[in-house]
Amino acid sequence: MLSNIAYRQKPCKIISLTVYNHKHIDKLIGKNLKRLRTQRKLTQTKLGDLIEVDGNVISQLEGAIIGMGKDIMARLCNALKVEPADFYISEKTPLPSSDLERKALYIAREAEKMGVRYIAEEAVEYTTHRLQVVKKQEGKGAGKSKATRLKAGNG
């Protein structure tokens, strides 16, 4: 019976596959390091001071001249308050667009670490739903004055 079910399934089609080597990975990490550093308005020198390395090391990491070791990655994660996975985000990875989505992703990661993935999935679904509700409410109230929204109980 199971073999019949497996036989009837249609094979999936691979649309594209990117083949990476260590230089691609170093460039990806460097690009994300620069993005994270500039988002926090840190210079290379200042970030270097925070993790106790020379600013030139940050420049070399961002330019993919040198690769990032585990020790440096751990220091950078602590200084920038990010997860190691944040250094591996590519253009194909959708970035969260709001604080609410970032919180949902954080909760999902933490729940997955604790082995309660189903809770993580529920948290993401709930947060996504709440985000849609909030966006709809903001859209409805956009044309009204603040006094009108207060009378209606929307704000």
PDB file of C-alpha atoms in Angstrom:
ATOM      1  CA  MET A   1       0.000   0.000   0.000  1.00  0.00           C
ATOM      2  CA  LEU A   2       2.732   2.472   0.931  1.00  0.00           C
ATOM      3  CA  SER A   3       4.680   1.680  -2.214  1.00  0.00           C
ATOM      4  CA  ASN A   4       1.612   2.545  -4.298  1.00  0.00           C
ATOM      5  CA  ILE A   5       1.300   5.896  -2.546  1.00  0.00           C
ATOM      6  CA  ALA A   6       4.988   6.660  -3.013  1.00  0.00           C
ATOM      7  CA  TYR A   7       4.800   5.609  -6.656  1.00  0.00           C
ATOM      8  CA  ARG A   8       1.900   7.961  -7.385  1.00  0.00           C
ATOM      9  CA  GLN A   9       3.584  11.047  -5.984  1.00  0.00           C
ATOM     10  CA  LYS A  10       4.853  13.425  -8.610  1.00  0.00           C
ATOM     11  CA  PRO A  11       8.559  14.228  -8.469  1.00  0.00           C
ATOM     12  CA  CYS A  12       9.427  17.806  -7.602  1.00  0.00           C
ATOM     13  CA  LYS A  13      11.308  19.961 -10.053  1.00  0.00           C
ATOM     14  CA  ILE A  14      14.431  21.852  -8.990  1.00  0.00           C
ATOM     15  CA  ILE A  15      14.217  25.322 -10.478  1.00  0.00           C
ATOM     16  CA  SER A  16      17.673  26.582  -9.540  1.00  0.00           C
ATOM     17  CA  LEU A  17      20.476  25.545  -7.275  1.00  0.00           C
ATOM     18  CA  THR A  18      23.337  27.772  -6.229  1.00  0.00           C
ATOM     19  CA  VAL A  19      26.669  26.070  -5.728  1.00  0.00           C
ATOM     20  CA  TYR A  20      28.763  27.804  -3.082  1.00  0.00           C
ATOM     21  CA  ASN A  21      32.444  27.665  -2.302  1.00  0.00           C
ATOM     22  CA  HIS A  22      34.211  29.180   0.706  1.00  0.00           C
ATOM     23  CA  LYS A  23      34.841  32.483  -1.111  1.00  0.00           C
ATOM     24  CA  HIS A  24      31.095  32.900  -1.800  1.00  0.00           C
ATOM     25  CA  ILE A  25      30.411  32.279   1.891  1.00  0.00           C
ATOM     26  CA  ASP A  26      33.082  34.787   2.968  1.00  0.00           C
ATOM     27  CA  LYS A  27      31.575  37.424   0.635  1.00  0.00           C
ATOM     28  CA  LEU A  28      28.079  36.747   1.983  1.00  0.00           C
ATOM     29  CA  ILE A  29      29.294  37.038   5.581  1.00  0.00           C
ATOM     30  CA  GLY A  30      31.234  40.221   4.764  1.00  0.00           C
ATOM     31  CA  LYS A  31      28.247  41.823   3.078  1.00  0.00           C
ATOM     32  CA  ASN A  32      25.998  41.017   6.040  1.00  0.00           C
ATOM     33  CA  LEU A  33      28.610  42.186   8.546  1.00  0.00           C
ATOM     34  CA  LYS A  34      28.759  45.557   6.787  1.00  0.00           C
ATOM     35  CA  ARG A  35      24.948  45.776   6.687  1.00  0.00           C
ATOM     36  CA  LEU A  36      24.634  44.965  10.397  1.00  0.00           C
ATOM     37  CA  ARG A  37      27.467  47.355  11.332  1.00  0.00           C
ATOM     38  CA  THR A  38      26.084  50.284   9.336  1.00  0.00           C
ATOM     39  CA  GLN A  39      22.543  49.687  10.636  1.00  0.00           C
ATOM     40  CA  ARG A  40      23.980  50.257  14.114  1.00  0.00           C
ATOM     41  CA  LYS A  41      25.909  53.316  12.919  1.00  0.00           C
ATOM     42  CA  LEU A  42      29.258  51.832  13.923  1.00  0.00           C
ATOM     43  CA  THR A  43      32.547  52.498  12.187  1.00  0.00           C
ATOM     44  CA  GLN A  44      34.897  49.632  11.472  1.00  0.00           C
ATOM     45  CA  THR A  45      37.246  51.000  14.128  1.00  0.00           C
ATOM     46  CA  LYS A  46      34.501  51.262  16.750  1.00  0.00           C
ATOM     47  CA  LEU A  47      33.246  47.732  16.054  1.00  0.00           C
ATOM     48  CA  GLY A  48      36.837  46.495  16.181  1.00  0.00           C
ATOM     49  CA  ASP A  49      37.225  48.128  19.601  1.00  0.00           C
ATOM     50  CA  LEU A  50      34.008  46.469  20.817  1.00  0.00           C
ATOM     51  CA  ILE A  51      35.265  42.992  19.919  1.00  0.00           C
ATOM     52  CA  GLU A  52      38.913  43.730  20.783  1.00  0.00           C
ATOM     53  CA  VAL A  53      40.420  43.506  17.304  1.00  0.00           C
ATOM     54  CA  ASP A  54      41.950  46.110  15.010  1.00  0.00           C
ATOM     55  CA  GLY A  55      39.551  47.990  12.717  1.00  0.00           C
ATOM     56  CA  ASN A  56      41.511  46.591   9.752  1.00  0.00           C
ATOM     57  CA  VAL A  57      40.264  43.110  10.675  1.00  0.00           C
ATOM     58  CA  ILE A  58      36.665  44.324  10.270  1.00  0.00           C
ATOM     59  CA  SER A  59      37.597  45.818   6.891  1.00  0.00           C
ATOM     60  CA  GLN A  60      39.194  42.538   5.799  1.00  0.00           C
ATOM     61  CA  LEU A  61      36.147  40.539   6.946  1.00  0.00           C
ATOM     62  CA  GLU A  62      33.748  42.840   5.085  1.00  0.00           C
ATOM     63  CA  GLY A  63      35.883  42.636   1.949  1.00  0.00           C
ATOM     64  CA  ALA A  64      36.113  38.828   2.180  1.00  0.00           C
ATOM     65  CA  ILE A  65      39.898  39.089   2.304  1.00  0.00           C
ATOM     66  CA  ILE A  66      39.894  36.860   5.375  1.00  0.00           C
ATOM     67  CA  GLY A  67      37.321  34.362   6.592  1.00  0.00           C
ATOM     68  CA  MET A  68      35.476  34.641   9.885  1.00  0.00           C
ATOM     69  CA  GLY A  69      36.412  32.170  12.602  1.00  0.00           C
ATOM     70  CA  LYS A  70      34.073  30.986  15.340  1.00  0.00           C
ATOM     71  CA  ASP A  71      35.712  33.186  17.990  1.00  0.00           C
ATOM     72  CA  ILE A  72      35.269  36.381  15.969  1.00  0.00           C
ATOM     73  CA  MET A  73      31.727  35.384  14.987  1.00  0.00           C
ATOM     74  CA  ALA A  74      30.808  34.852  18.643  1.00  0.00           C
ATOM     75  CA  ARG A  75      32.246  38.257  19.584  1.00  0.00           C
ATOM     76  CA  LEU A  76      30.430  39.946  16.693  1.00  0.00           C
ATOM     77  CA  CYS A  77      27.135  38.264  17.605  1.00  0.00           C
ATOM     78  CA  ASN A  78      27.450  39.573  21.159  1.00  0.00           C
ATOM     79  CA  ALA A  79      28.529  43.076  20.106  1.00  0.00           C
ATOM     80  CA  LEU A  80      25.869  43.445  17.390  1.00  0.00           C
ATOM     81  CA  LYS A  81      23.202  41.496  19.324  1.00  0.00           C
ATOM     82  CA  VAL A  82      22.465  39.132  16.437  1.00  0.00           C
ATOM     83  CA  GLU A  83      22.314  35.392  15.807  1.00  0.00           C
ATOM     84  CA  PRO A  84      25.044  33.625  13.787  1.00  0.00           C
ATOM     85  CA  ALA A  85      22.410  32.914  11.115  1.00  0.00           C
ATOM     86  CA  ASP A  86      22.124  36.669  10.486  1.00  0.00           C
ATOM     87  CA  PHE A  87      25.534  36.543   8.776  1.00  0.00           C
ATOM     88  CA  TYR A  88      24.246  34.004   6.237  1.00  0.00           C
ATOM     89  CA  ILE A  89      21.224  35.919   4.893  1.00  0.00           C
ATOM     90  CA  SER A  90      21.259  36.138   1.100  1.00  0.00           C
ATOM     91  CA  GLU A  91      19.146  38.071  -1.386  1.00  0.00           C
ATOM     92  CA  LYS A  92      16.951  34.974  -1.608  1.00  0.00           C
ATOM     93  CA  THR A  93      16.182  35.106   2.123  1.00  0.00           C
ATOM     94  CA  PRO A  94      13.126  37.255   2.889  1.00  0.00           C
ATOM     95  CA  LEU A  95      13.950  39.788   5.591  1.00  0.00           C
ATOM     96  CA  PRO A  96      11.385  40.680   8.238  1.00  0.00           C
ATOM     97  CA  SER A  97       9.960  44.125   7.544  1.00  0.00           C
ATOM     98  CA  SER A  98       8.707  45.058  10.993  1.00  0.00           C
ATOM     99  CA  ASP A  99       9.587  44.728  14.664  1.00  0.00           C
ATOM    100  CA  LEU A 100       6.644  42.365  15.061  1.00  0.00           C
ATOM    101  CA  GLU A 101       7.975  40.042  12.348  1.00  0.00           C
ATOM    102  CA  ARG A 102      11.487  40.163  13.862  1.00  0.00           C
ATOM    103  CA  LYS A 103      10.033  39.208  17.251  1.00  0.00           C
ATOM    104  CA  ALA A 104       8.102  36.346  15.655  1.00  0.00           C
ATOM    105  CA  LEU A 105      11.271  35.025  14.015  1.00  0.00           C
ATOM    106  CA  TYR A 106      13.176  35.309  17.300  1.00  0.00           C
ATOM    107  CA  ILE A 107      10.444  33.395  19.152  1.00  0.00           C
ATOM    108  CA  ALA A 108      10.417  30.759  16.423  1.00  0.00           C
ATOM    109  CA  ARG A 109      14.208  30.298  16.629  1.00  0.00           C
ATOM    110  CA  GLU A 110      14.167  30.056  20.420  1.00  0.00           C
ATOM    111  CA  ALA A 111      11.274  27.597  20.429  1.00  0.00           C
ATOM    112  CA  GLU A 112      13.003  25.464  17.824  1.00  0.00           C
ATOM    113  CA  LYS A 113      16.159  25.397  19.978  1.00  0.00           C
ATOM    114  CA  MET A 114      14.063  24.108  22.877  1.00  0.00           C
ATOM    115  CA  GLY A 115      12.527  21.412  20.688  1.00  0.00           C
ATOM    116  CA  VAL A 116       9.022  22.828  20.593  1.00  0.00           C
ATOM    117  CA  ARG A 117       8.771  23.659  16.915  1.00  0.00           C
ATOM    118  CA  TYR A 118       4.970  23.398  16.805  1.00  0.00           C
ATOM    119  CA  ILE A 119       4.756  26.233  19.340  1.00  0.00           C
ATOM    120  CA  ALA A 120       7.087  28.266  17.147  1.00  0.00           C
ATOM    121  CA  GLU A 121       4.902  27.707  14.111  1.00  0.00           C
ATOM    122  CA  GLU A 122       1.808  28.731  16.073  1.00  0.00           C
ATOM    123  CA  ALA A 123       3.587  31.857  17.328  1.00  0.00           C
ATOM    124  CA  VAL A 124       4.535  32.867  13.798  1.00  0.00           C
ATOM    125  CA  GLU A 125       0.999  32.248  12.510  1.00  0.00           C
ATOM    126  CA  TYR A 126      -0.543  34.247  15.373  1.00  0.00           C
ATOM    127  CA  THR A 127       1.911  37.125  14.970  1.00  0.00           C
ATOM    128  CA  THR A 128       1.400  37.225  11.207  1.00  0.00           C
ATOM    129  CA  HIS A 129      -2.368  37.336  11.729  1.00  0.00           C
ATOM    130  CA  ARG A 130      -2.030  40.147  14.313  1.00  0.00           C
ATOM    131  CA  LEU A 131       0.210  42.087  11.944  1.00  0.00           C
ATOM    132  CA  GLN A 132      -2.413  41.861   9.189  1.00  0.00           C
ATOM    133  CA  VAL A 133      -5.131  43.045  11.598  1.00  0.00           C
ATOM    134  CA  VAL A 134      -2.999  45.997  12.722  1.00  0.00           C
ATOM    135  CA  LYS A 135      -2.227  46.982   9.114  1.00  0.00           C
ATOM    136  CA  LYS A 136      -5.940  46.863   8.223  1.00  0.00           C
ATOM    137  CA  GLN A 137      -6.824  49.006  11.235  1.00  0.00           C
ATOM    138  CA  GLU A 138      -4.123  51.523  10.348  1.00  0.00           C
ATOM    139  CA  GLY A 139      -5.449  51.664   6.784  1.00  0.00           C
ATOM    140  CA  LYS A 140      -9.033  52.278   7.921  1.00  0.00           C
ATOM    141  CA  GLY A 141      -8.027  55.006  10.341  1.00  0.00           C
ATOM    142  CA  ALA A 142      -5.685  56.819   7.960  1.00  0.00           C
ATOM    143  CA  GLY A 143      -8.330  59.211   6.619  1.00  0.00           C
ATOM    144  CA  LYS A 144      -9.915  60.025   9.976  1.00  0.00           C
ATOM    145  CA  SER A 145      -8.828  62.674  12.420  1.00  0.00           C
ATOM    146  CA  LYS A 146      -7.403  61.611  15.775  1.00  0.00           C
ATOM    147  CA  ALA A 147     -10.529  62.859  17.584  1.00  0.00           C
ATOM    148  CA  THR A 148     -12.772  60.735  15.344  1.00  0.00           C
ATOM    149  CA  ARG A 149     -10.605  57.647  15.942  1.00  0.00           C
ATOM    150  CA  LEU A 150     -10.675  58.253  19.711  1.00  0.00           C
ATOM    151  CA  LYS A 151     -14.477  58.505  19.686  1.00  0.00           C
ATOM    152  CA  ALA A 152     -14.694  55.290  17.704  1.00  0.00           C
ATOM    153  CA  GLY A 153     -12.303  53.586  20.150  1.00  0.00           C
ATOM    154  CA  ASN A 154      -9.593  52.964  17.535  1.00  0.00           C
ATOM    155  CA  GLY A 155      -6.766  54.944  18.822  1.00  0.00           C
TER     156      GLY A 155
END
